[in-house]
Amino acid sequence: MKLVPGFGLVDLADPTLGERLAEVGAGHLAVFAGQMRNGLMAASVAIGLEVLAELFQNECTLKAGPKGKHQPDRAAVRHGTETGKVRLGGRKITVERPRLRTADKTAEVGLESWDLATSTDMLTEHMVAAMLAGVSTRSYASVALEDVGDVAGSGVSRSAVSRTFVAATAERLAEFRARDLSDRQWLVVFADGFDFAGQMMIGALGVTADGTKVPLGVAQGTTENTAVCKTLFASIKERGFDASHGVLFVLDGGKGLRKAVTTVFDGDPIAIARCHAHKERNILDHLPDEQHAWVQRDLRSAWRNPSAVEAKAKLEQLAKKLDRINPDAAGSLREGLDETLTIIALGVTGTLAKTLATTNPMESTVDIVRAHARLWANTSLAGRMISTCSTTKQQITRLSTTDRQLAVSIPTRSVNAWMRQRRSHSRGCGPPTWSPSQLRPGCERRASGPAAEVAR
């Protein structure tokens, strides 16, 4: 015996079974074809409703026996029908379902098929996907949903969509902030601050040994606010982020952000690189427009130099020139100058060096949020959107094939050597030599080629 929609329990040995199944199949196809004029979704919903009705009846037959036939040992009895809503095609659709009660009629007997049909997961995921694709709550019904034919639907009003979306994204935010980070090897962290209609958010993006970019966390505040930054990184560390093997932090230049990183990860072999884009922007902000071109050219020329020693000399020469034009611009260049050369000092070259030179990977992640929301009612909305968009993008985001040199381009011993030089400098033992050959033997000879030394 086998349960078949439209038949209930059937005998597979019945010689007429094939013809009977063909008749039922033809009936479903007729319904399907009749609704095709309204689109594929309408046809699918129409036949889906028929199948659901059959599943309800079949489950009733299994639990209460065939309708109209007395069975003294049955565990349940039929108890009429009632209307309810199921999720199909991204809508709530009103359907009629049978009810069952225990044989002594003291309690309701549930239908597993009904519980499945009324699950909210499908509609929630559909709504979230549509919202992230750029559909507003007001236009959700007309844009994100296909026509389902003559079946009346509900649950797609602007308020209903918003409530569902808020619930779904709030859940994502909670998951985002509680994710375990101990099961991966982390090599790089990008951290930057972003403005959302007057609200500053700080975001951190990690890169694993296989080149996967993973959002680590978000917090409200500025990169100058040490307390907020420390809270963000302390949370990341508490969730299992391990920097003991050596991690490169690419920061936007905020003093609070840098202090938070060095405080939270004190004792770990970390290296800090200053974002070139932020540094360049800060310098040019002090200068008139007519001075921008040559200053920008000299900056980028120095940062392209494969030798950190020569690059630093060029930047110091540029600072002396700026002293005569605008001392504030010169001071901006000298502030954190060594950290703008970290990537060069580590011997990283090629496209990977370009990737690690700025916090653009973090910015591109947050750009998704800006693309899909314009009015920020509160900080909670910004946080929910960032976490939802970030975790969604994480599934498809990875460094380019060339950039996957990462796992072998920043070996632990390089970061450790770099940190020893920085600590010696801070104790008054003289400035770091910035010689890539000391950090990675032979990299000066291969400066123009891809970094391919295997980490040891």
Tab-separated table of C-alpha atoms in Angstrom:
chain	number	residue	atom	x	y	z
A	1	MET	CA	0.000	0.000	0.000
A	2	LYS	CA	1.195	3.551	-0.760
A	3	LEU	CA	-0.117	7.078	-0.066
A	4	VAL	CA	-0.837	8.866	-3.360
A	5	PRO	CA	-2.248	12.442	-3.596
A	6	GLY	CA	-5.844	12.248	-4.809
A	7	PHE	CA	-6.234	8.558	-3.886
A	8	GLY	CA	-5.102	8.076	-0.302
A	9	LEU	CA	-3.897	4.518	0.304
A	10	VAL	CA	-3.662	2.500	-2.897
A	11	ASP	CA	-2.680	-1.040	-3.754
A	12	LEU	CA	0.403	-0.931	-5.963
A	13	ALA	CA	-0.600	-4.320	-7.403
A	14	ASP	CA	-3.934	-2.947	-8.672
A	15	PRO	CA	-3.889	-3.405	-12.517
A	16	THR	CA	-6.098	-0.301	-12.991
A	17	LEU	CA	-3.804	1.951	-10.945
A	18	GLY	CA	-1.985	3.338	-13.987
A	19	GLU	CA	-5.180	4.515	-15.685
A	20	ARG	CA	-6.514	6.060	-12.486
A	21	LEU	CA	-3.283	7.961	-11.876
A	22	ALA	CA	-3.315	9.206	-15.480
A	23	GLU	CA	-6.821	10.603	-14.990
A	24	VAL	CA	-5.780	12.525	-11.874
A	25	GLY	CA	-2.615	13.756	-13.598
A	26	ALA	CA	-4.664	14.962	-16.552
A	27	GLY	CA	-6.893	16.897	-14.154
A	28	HIS	CA	-3.917	18.671	-12.590
A	29	LEU	CA	-2.490	19.451	-16.017
A	30	ALA	CA	-5.795	20.981	-17.074
A	31	VAL	CA	-5.738	23.304	-14.062
A	32	PHE	CA	-2.086	24.101	-14.722
A	33	ALA	CA	-2.744	24.952	-18.378
A	34	GLY	CA	-5.782	27.062	-17.514
A	35	GLN	CA	-3.724	29.298	-15.218
A	36	MET	CA	-0.714	29.645	-17.528
A	37	ARG	CA	-2.308	32.755	-19.033
A	38	ASN	CA	-1.563	34.464	-15.697
A	39	GLY	CA	2.039	33.328	-15.612
A	40	LEU	CA	4.038	30.366	-14.402
A	41	MET	CA	3.662	31.323	-10.741
A	42	ALA	CA	-0.133	31.478	-11.044
A	43	ALA	CA	-0.191	28.034	-12.625
A	44	SER	CA	2.124	26.647	-9.961
A	45	VAL	CA	0.032	28.127	-7.149
A	46	ALA	CA	-3.196	26.773	-8.642
A	47	ILE	CA	-1.919	23.228	-8.858
A	48	GLY	CA	-0.157	23.666	-5.527
A	49	LEU	CA	-3.467	24.459	-3.833
A	50	GLU	CA	-5.031	21.339	-5.317
A	51	VAL	CA	-2.155	19.189	-4.128
A	52	LEU	CA	-2.335	20.743	-0.657
A	53	ALA	CA	-6.046	19.948	-0.415
A	54	GLU	CA	-5.320	16.357	-1.395
A	55	LEU	CA	-2.519	16.084	1.133
A	56	PHE	CA	-4.833	17.342	3.885
A	57	GLN	CA	-7.487	14.775	2.960
A	58	ASN	CA	-4.965	11.963	2.648
A	59	GLU	CA	-3.558	12.668	6.110
A	60	CYS	CA	-7.104	12.712	7.506
A	61	THR	CA	-7.710	9.323	5.895
A	62	LEU	CA	-4.552	7.907	7.450
A	63	LYS	CA	-5.502	9.131	10.926
A	64	ALA	CA	-9.313	8.807	10.895
A	65	GLY	CA	-9.925	6.217	8.194
A	66	PRO	CA	-11.920	6.567	4.954
A	67	LYS	CA	-14.753	9.067	5.166
A	68	GLY	CA	-18.169	7.412	5.744
A	69	LYS	CA	-16.754	4.063	6.874
A	70	HIS	CA	-16.985	3.169	10.550
A	71	GLN	CA	-13.751	1.999	12.193
A	72	PRO	CA	-14.092	1.237	15.919
A	73	ASP	CA	-10.318	1.222	16.534
A	74	ARG	CA	-9.562	4.585	14.915
A	75	ALA	CA	-7.563	7.129	16.925
A	76	ALA	CA	-9.202	10.262	15.486
A	77	VAL	CA	-12.492	11.426	14.041
A	78	ARG	CA	-13.289	14.138	11.509
A	79	HIS	CA	-14.522	17.402	13.002
A	80	GLY	CA	-15.562	19.648	10.126
A	81	THR	CA	-13.389	22.256	8.443
A	82	GLU	CA	-12.027	25.723	9.051
A	83	THR	CA	-10.213	28.351	7.019
A	84	GLY	CA	-6.602	29.309	7.444
A	85	LYS	CA	-3.706	30.826	5.531
A	86	VAL	CA	-0.813	29.077	3.825
A	87	ARG	CA	2.315	30.485	2.169
A	88	LEU	CA	2.506	30.117	-1.584
A	89	GLY	CA	4.226	32.295	-4.159
A	90	GLY	CA	5.315	34.789	-1.516
A	91	ARG	CA	1.767	35.409	-0.265
A	92	LYS	CA	-0.583	34.252	2.445
A	93	ILE	CA	-3.486	32.514	0.712
A	94	THR	CA	-6.746	31.562	2.422
A	95	VAL	CA	-7.597	27.873	2.127
A	96	GLU	CA	-10.027	25.471	3.768
A	97	ARG	CA	-8.584	22.656	5.824
A	98	PRO	CA	-10.189	19.665	7.545
A	99	ARG	CA	-10.108	19.298	11.322
A	100	LEU	CA	-9.583	16.172	13.401
A	101	ARG	CA	-10.194	15.393	17.056
A	102	THR	CA	-9.283	12.423	19.192
A	103	ALA	CA	-11.734	9.509	19.193
A	104	ASP	CA	-13.116	10.623	22.577
A	105	LYS	CA	-13.388	14.183	21.152
A	106	THR	CA	-11.407	15.702	24.016
A	107	ALA	CA	-8.509	17.190	22.052
A	108	GLU	CA	-7.573	18.507	18.623
A	109	VAL	CA	-5.396	16.321	16.385
A	110	GLY	CA	-2.918	18.285	14.319
A	111	LEU	CA	-2.104	17.802	10.639
A	112	GLU	CA	1.593	17.670	9.788
A	113	SER	CA	0.843	18.700	6.210
A	114	TRP	CA	-0.922	21.821	7.501
A	115	ASP	CA	1.976	22.739	9.786
A	116	LEU	CA	4.331	22.498	6.827
A	117	ALA	CA	2.106	24.598	4.565
A	118	THR	CA	1.773	27.380	7.151
A	119	SER	CA	5.507	27.701	7.749
A	120	THR	CA	6.628	31.351	7.539
A	121	ASP	CA	10.189	30.557	6.503
A	122	MET	CA	9.510	30.628	2.768
A	123	LEU	CA	7.802	34.007	2.782
A	124	THR	CA	10.364	35.513	5.128
A	125	GLU	CA	13.281	34.459	2.926
A	126	HIS	CA	11.415	35.655	-0.165
A	127	MET	CA	10.811	39.068	1.378
A	128	VAL	CA	14.396	39.467	2.571
A	129	ALA	CA	15.752	38.463	-0.838
A	130	ALA	CA	13.435	40.951	-2.557
A	131	MET	CA	14.379	43.765	-0.166
A	132	LEU	CA	18.087	43.125	-0.694
A	133	ALA	CA	17.479	43.182	-4.444
A	134	GLY	CA	16.322	46.773	-4.096
A	135	VAL	CA	12.549	46.418	-3.767
A	136	SER	CA	10.929	48.883	-1.357
A	137	THR	CA	8.258	47.763	1.093
A	138	ARG	CA	5.676	49.891	-0.743
A	139	SER	CA	6.295	48.235	-4.116
A	140	TYR	CA	6.813	44.683	-2.846
A	141	ALA	CA	3.401	43.388	-3.951
A	142	SER	CA	3.611	44.792	-7.470
A	143	VAL	CA	7.275	44.103	-8.183
A	144	ALA	CA	8.533	41.157	-6.159
A	145	LEU	CA	5.555	38.861	-6.557
A	146	GLU	CA	4.253	37.165	-9.658
A	147	ASP	CA	0.540	37.002	-10.320
A	148	VAL	CA	-1.090	33.983	-8.671
A	149	GLY	CA	-4.249	34.147	-10.767
A	150	ASP	CA	-7.697	34.459	-9.216
A	151	VAL	CA	-6.584	33.426	-5.724
A	152	ALA	CA	-6.920	36.231	-3.182
A	153	GLY	CA	-3.804	36.869	-1.104
A	154	SER	CA	-2.827	38.907	1.941
A	155	GLY	CA	0.250	39.609	4.024
A	156	VAL	CA	1.842	41.858	1.392
A	157	SER	CA	0.782	45.272	2.703
A	158	ARG	CA	3.576	47.731	3.368
A	159	SER	CA	3.248	47.321	7.144
A	160	ALA	CA	3.140	43.512	6.920
A	161	VAL	CA	6.246	43.414	4.733
A	162	SER	CA	8.059	45.815	7.060
A	163	ARG	CA	7.186	43.773	10.145
A	164	THR	CA	8.350	40.567	8.500
A	165	PHE	CA	11.531	42.204	7.263
A	166	VAL	CA	12.320	43.740	10.664
A	167	ALA	CA	11.817	40.382	12.368
A	168	ALA	CA	13.976	38.578	9.827
A	169	THR	CA	16.811	41.120	9.880
A	170	ALA	CA	16.751	41.416	13.681
A	171	GLU	CA	17.247	37.663	13.812
A	172	ARG	CA	20.117	37.950	11.335
A	173	LEU	CA	21.702	40.709	13.463
A	174	ALA	CA	21.560	38.551	16.591
A	175	GLU	CA	23.142	35.651	14.692
A	176	PHE	CA	25.713	38.007	13.163
A	177	ARG	CA	26.839	39.286	16.574
A	178	ALA	CA	27.009	35.820	18.120
A	179	ARG	CA	28.850	33.904	15.381
A	180	ASP	CA	31.752	31.718	16.440
A	181	LEU	CA	35.019	32.935	14.891
A	182	SER	CA	37.330	30.291	16.339
A	183	ASP	CA	37.051	27.790	13.501
A	184	ARG	CA	39.064	29.778	10.929
A	185	GLN	CA	42.575	31.059	10.473
A	186	TRP	CA	42.488	34.840	10.148
A	187	LEU	CA	45.200	36.731	8.290
A	188	VAL	CA	43.821	40.222	7.639
A	189	VAL	CA	41.229	42.535	9.191
A	190	PHE	CA	39.910	45.664	7.462
A	191	ALA	CA	38.302	48.210	9.826
A	192	ASP	CA	36.701	51.498	8.865
A	193	GLY	CA	34.030	53.988	9.913
A	194	PHE	CA	30.993	54.965	7.821
A	195	ASP	CA	28.352	57.674	8.039
A	196	PHE	CA	24.658	56.746	7.840
A	197	ALA	CA	22.622	59.950	7.767
A	198	GLY	CA	24.544	61.408	10.689
A	199	GLN	CA	25.045	58.097	12.491
A	200	MET	CA	28.586	56.784	12.492
A	201	MET	CA	29.072	53.028	12.276
A	202	ILE	CA	32.331	51.101	12.607
A	203	GLY	CA	32.703	47.872	10.688
A	204	ALA	CA	35.312	45.114	10.677
A	205	LEU	CA	35.860	42.646	7.835
A	206	GLY	CA	38.134	39.623	8.209
A	207	VAL	CA	39.974	37.646	5.540
A	208	THR	CA	40.720	33.968	6.099
A	209	ALA	CA	43.669	31.914	4.900
A	210	ASP	CA	41.735	30.756	1.826
A	211	GLY	CA	40.861	34.322	0.796
A	212	THR	CA	37.252	34.368	2.020
A	213	LYS	CA	36.039	37.762	3.247
A	214	VAL	CA	33.880	37.465	6.368
A	215	PRO	CA	32.107	40.380	8.126
A	216	LEU	CA	33.179	40.295	11.777
A	217	GLY	CA	31.058	42.937	13.480
A	218	VAL	CA	29.552	46.428	13.521
A	219	ALA	CA	29.137	49.074	16.226
A	220	GLN	CA	27.784	52.604	16.451
A	221	GLY	CA	30.405	55.298	16.986
A	222	THR	CA	33.395	56.953	15.330
A	223	THR	CA	36.877	55.614	14.711
A	224	GLU	CA	38.124	58.352	17.069
A	225	ASN	CA	36.076	56.887	19.933
A	226	THR	CA	38.406	54.431	21.636
A	227	ALA	CA	35.738	53.015	23.967
A	228	VAL	CA	33.379	52.077	21.130
A	229	CYS	CA	36.206	50.629	19.048
A	230	LYS	CA	37.459	48.577	21.997
A	231	THR	CA	33.956	47.210	22.543
A	232	LEU	CA	33.792	46.090	18.910
A	233	PHE	CA	37.166	44.333	18.897
A	234	ALA	CA	36.692	42.885	22.383
A	235	SER	CA	33.457	41.289	21.161
A	236	ILE	CA	35.256	39.877	18.131
A	237	LYS	CA	38.018	38.443	20.308
A	238	GLU	CA	35.543	36.959	22.810
A	239	ARG	CA	33.881	35.063	19.958
A	240	GLY	CA	37.102	33.212	19.243
A	241	PHE	CA	39.044	35.480	16.870
A	242	ASP	CA	42.653	34.306	17.215
A	243	ALA	CA	45.472	36.699	16.337
A	244	SER	CA	48.248	34.718	18.020
A	245	HIS	CA	49.619	33.450	14.706
A	246	GLY	CA	49.969	36.962	13.238
A	247	VAL	CA	47.302	39.227	11.751
A	248	LEU	CA	47.528	42.329	9.580
A	249	PHE	CA	45.075	45.122	10.483
A	250	VAL	CA	44.298	47.623	7.718
A	251	LEU	CA	42.806	50.716	9.393
A	252	ASP	CA	41.382	54.020	8.200
A	253	GLY	CA	43.681	56.123	10.390
A	254	GLY	CA	41.347	56.943	13.284
A	255	LYS	CA	43.357	57.252	16.493
A	256	GLY	CA	40.713	55.529	18.579
A	257	LEU	CA	40.557	52.615	16.162
A	258	ARG	CA	44.310	52.084	16.254
A	259	LYS	CA	44.481	52.334	20.032
A	260	ALA	CA	41.637	49.846	20.402
A	261	VAL	CA	43.383	47.296	18.180
A	262	THR	CA	46.714	47.579	19.984
A	263	THR	CA	44.984	47.374	23.385
A	264	VAL	CA	42.649	44.447	22.709
A	265	PHE	CA	45.301	42.437	20.860
A	266	ASP	CA	48.211	43.440	23.087
A	267	GLY	CA	50.796	40.662	23.082
A	268	ASP	CA	49.653	39.218	19.766
A	269	PRO	CA	51.962	39.535	16.722
A	270	ILE	CA	49.836	42.043	14.825
A	271	ALA	CA	50.906	44.515	12.152
A	272	ILE	CA	49.030	47.740	11.377
A	273	ALA	CA	48.764	49.219	7.895
A	274	ARG	CA	47.334	52.672	7.225
A	275	CYS	CA	44.813	52.987	4.396
A	276	HIS	CA	46.435	54.845	1.491
A	277	ALA	CA	43.139	56.282	0.272
A	278	HIS	CA	42.350	57.869	3.647
A	279	LYS	CA	45.888	59.193	4.047
A	280	GLU	CA	45.877	60.718	0.565
A	281	ARG	CA	42.461	62.305	1.148
A	282	ASN	CA	43.544	63.799	4.475
A	283	ILE	CA	46.643	65.371	2.929
A	284	LEU	CA	44.814	66.814	-0.080
A	285	ASP	CA	42.139	68.327	2.173
A	286	HIS	CA	44.785	70.772	3.417
A	287	LEU	CA	45.777	71.878	-0.080
A	288	PRO	CA	44.179	73.997	-2.817
A	289	ASP	CA	42.860	72.151	-5.865
A	290	GLU	CA	45.728	73.242	-8.111
A	291	GLN	CA	48.208	71.425	-5.846
A	292	HIS	CA	46.355	68.111	-5.806
A	293	ALA	CA	47.668	66.562	-9.023
A	294	TRP	CA	51.409	66.643	-8.326
A	295	VAL	CA	51.039	65.742	-4.631
A	296	GLN	CA	48.832	62.792	-5.518
A	297	ARG	CA	51.317	61.702	-8.176
A	298	ASP	CA	54.273	61.827	-5.754
A	299	LEU	CA	52.359	59.941	-3.063
A	300	ARG	CA	51.333	57.113	-5.349
A	301	SER	CA	54.783	56.906	-6.915
A	302	ALA	CA	56.353	56.431	-3.487
A	303	TRP	CA	53.832	53.776	-2.467
A	304	ARG	CA	54.491	51.838	-5.678
A	305	ASN	CA	58.198	51.556	-4.854
A	306	PRO	CA	59.047	47.927	-3.947
A	307	SER	CA	61.594	49.122	-1.370
A	308	ALA	CA	60.169	50.468	1.883
A	309	VAL	CA	63.440	52.322	2.571
A	310	GLU	CA	63.299	54.197	-0.746
A	311	ALA	CA	59.554	54.783	-0.422
A	312	LYS	CA	60.034	56.368	2.996
A	313	ALA	CA	62.800	58.620	1.677
A	314	LYS	CA	60.522	59.844	-1.134
A	315	LEU	CA	57.682	60.550	1.284
A	316	GLU	CA	59.999	62.499	3.581
A	317	GLN	CA	61.137	64.579	0.599
A	318	LEU	CA	57.500	65.256	-0.241
A	319	ALA	CA	56.854	66.312	3.365
A	320	LYS	CA	59.684	68.869	3.130
A	321	LYS	CA	58.118	70.321	-0.030
A	322	LEU	CA	54.760	70.539	1.695
A	323	ASP	CA	56.349	72.384	4.639
A	324	ARG	CA	56.801	75.371	2.308
A	325	ILE	CA	53.217	75.199	1.016
A	326	ASN	CA	51.122	74.101	3.979
A	327	PRO	CA	52.683	72.794	7.226
A	328	ASP	CA	49.389	71.119	8.149
A	329	ALA	CA	49.551	68.991	4.992
A	330	ALA	CA	53.153	68.071	5.813
A	331	GLY	CA	52.143	67.135	9.358
A	332	SER	CA	49.316	64.988	8.040
A	333	LEU	CA	51.784	63.107	5.821
A	334	ARG	CA	54.292	62.538	8.628
A	335	GLU	CA	51.593	61.306	11.028
A	336	GLY	CA	51.540	57.519	10.738
A	337	LEU	CA	53.907	57.597	7.743
A	338	ASP	CA	55.625	54.340	8.716
A	339	GLU	CA	52.302	52.500	8.789
A	340	THR	CA	51.563	53.498	5.199
A	341	LEU	CA	54.633	51.410	4.286
A	342	THR	CA	53.704	48.254	6.194
A	343	ILE	CA	52.519	46.356	3.109
A	344	ILE	CA	55.767	47.152	1.291
A	345	ALA	CA	57.826	46.202	4.357
A	346	LEU	CA	56.077	42.837	4.495
A	347	GLY	CA	57.121	42.168	0.904
A	348	VAL	CA	53.601	41.926	-0.490
A	349	THR	CA	53.371	42.811	-4.189
A	350	GLY	CA	51.053	42.656	-7.198
A	351	THR	CA	47.278	42.812	-6.987
A	352	LEU	CA	47.352	41.625	-3.389
A	353	ALA	CA	49.321	44.722	-2.397
A	354	LYS	CA	46.645	46.905	-4.019
A	355	THR	CA	43.926	45.044	-2.146
A	356	LEU	CA	45.651	45.465	1.215
A	357	ALA	CA	46.622	49.110	0.650
A	358	THR	CA	43.129	50.464	1.398
A	359	THR	CA	40.006	49.651	3.386
A	360	ASN	CA	38.007	49.399	0.139
A	361	PRO	CA	36.995	45.749	0.778
A	362	MET	CA	35.179	46.923	3.920
A	363	GLU	CA	33.618	49.869	2.097
A	364	SER	CA	32.359	47.706	-0.767
A	365	THR	CA	30.580	45.475	1.741
A	366	VAL	CA	28.766	48.432	3.295
A	367	ASP	CA	27.960	49.912	-0.129
A	368	ILE	CA	25.268	47.236	-0.426
A	369	VAL	CA	23.495	48.813	2.530
A	370	ARG	CA	23.669	52.292	1.056
A	371	ALA	CA	22.282	50.969	-2.224
A	372	HIS	CA	19.151	49.522	-0.619
A	373	ALA	CA	18.136	52.048	2.021
A	374	ARG	CA	18.001	55.825	1.936
A	375	LEU	CA	16.064	56.779	5.077
A	376	TRP	CA	17.598	55.595	8.331
A	377	ALA	CA	14.937	55.819	11.033
A	378	ASN	CA	17.280	54.632	13.787
A	379	THR	CA	20.586	52.983	14.531
A	380	SER	CA	18.911	49.605	14.881
A	381	LEU	CA	17.853	49.717	11.228
A	382	ALA	CA	21.402	50.494	10.101
A	383	GLY	CA	22.791	47.655	12.185
A	384	ARG	CA	20.177	45.190	10.958
A	385	MET	CA	20.740	46.139	7.325
A	386	ILE	CA	24.532	45.932	7.613
A	387	SER	CA	24.426	42.493	9.197
A	388	THR	CA	21.847	41.138	6.753
A	389	CYS	CA	23.579	42.519	3.658
A	390	SER	CA	27.013	41.549	4.915
A	391	THR	CA	26.117	37.962	5.689
A	392	THR	CA	24.279	37.685	2.377
A	393	LYS	CA	27.235	39.005	0.410
A	394	GLN	CA	29.625	36.819	2.380
A	395	GLN	CA	28.249	33.783	0.575
A	396	ILE	CA	29.486	35.063	-2.790
A	397	THR	CA	32.494	37.195	-1.842
A	398	ARG	CA	36.048	35.987	-2.057
A	399	LEU	CA	39.362	37.542	-2.920
A	400	SER	CA	40.426	37.072	-6.514
A	401	THR	CA	42.476	34.019	-7.430
A	402	THR	CA	45.631	36.122	-7.565
A	403	ASP	CA	44.878	37.639	-4.170
A	404	ARG	CA	44.767	34.190	-2.627
A	405	GLN	CA	48.517	34.525	-2.397
A	406	LEU	CA	47.414	35.845	0.981
A	407	ALA	CA	47.914	32.526	2.723
A	408	VAL	CA	51.593	32.460	1.728
A	409	SER	CA	52.359	36.155	1.318
A	410	ILE	CA	52.110	37.226	4.936
A	411	PRO	CA	53.791	34.441	6.883
A	412	THR	CA	53.744	34.632	10.665
A	413	ARG	CA	57.475	35.130	10.922
A	414	SER	CA	57.250	38.246	8.725
A	415	VAL	CA	54.677	39.865	10.991
A	416	ASN	CA	56.639	38.838	14.079
A	417	ALA	CA	59.827	40.394	12.700
A	418	TRP	CA	57.962	43.556	11.773
A	419	MET	CA	56.509	43.813	15.287
A	420	ARG	CA	59.943	43.364	16.890
A	421	GLN	CA	61.236	46.323	14.901
A	422	ARG	CA	58.218	48.444	15.832
A	423	ARG	CA	58.641	47.625	19.544
A	424	SER	CA	62.356	48.404	19.429
A	425	HIS	CA	61.522	51.759	17.858
A	426	SER	CA	58.951	52.524	20.585
A	427	ARG	CA	61.574	51.825	23.300
A	428	GLY	CA	63.946	54.377	21.788
A	429	CYS	CA	66.233	51.908	20.060
A	430	GLY	CA	66.088	53.762	16.767
A	431	PRO	CA	63.653	53.658	13.857
A	432	PRO	CA	62.855	50.416	12.042
A	433	THR	CA	65.076	49.840	9.027
A	434	TRP	CA	62.052	48.999	6.854
A	435	SER	CA	64.168	46.528	4.903
A	436	PRO	CA	61.906	43.921	3.305
A	437	SER	CA	64.940	41.655	2.958
A	438	GLN	CA	65.154	41.447	6.748
A	439	LEU	CA	61.502	40.514	7.014
A	440	ARG	CA	61.433	38.123	4.086
A	441	PRO	CA	64.764	36.916	2.720
A	442	GLY	CA	65.082	37.471	-1.006
A	443	CYS	CA	61.908	39.478	-1.501
A	444	GLU	CA	63.869	42.546	-2.689
A	445	ARG	CA	65.052	40.465	-5.634
A	446	ARG	CA	61.485	39.449	-6.483
A	447	ALA	CA	59.807	42.740	-5.690
A	448	SER	CA	58.217	43.094	-9.109
A	449	GLY	CA	56.821	39.561	-9.195
A	450	PRO	CA	54.035	37.882	-7.225
A	451	ALA	CA	54.675	37.092	-3.591
A	452	ALA	CA	54.910	33.327	-3.523
A	453	GLU	CA	57.165	32.381	-0.670
A	454	VAL	CA	55.565	29.556	1.262
A	455	ALA	CA	54.854	30.425	4.899
A	456	ARG	CA	56.995	28.584	7.351
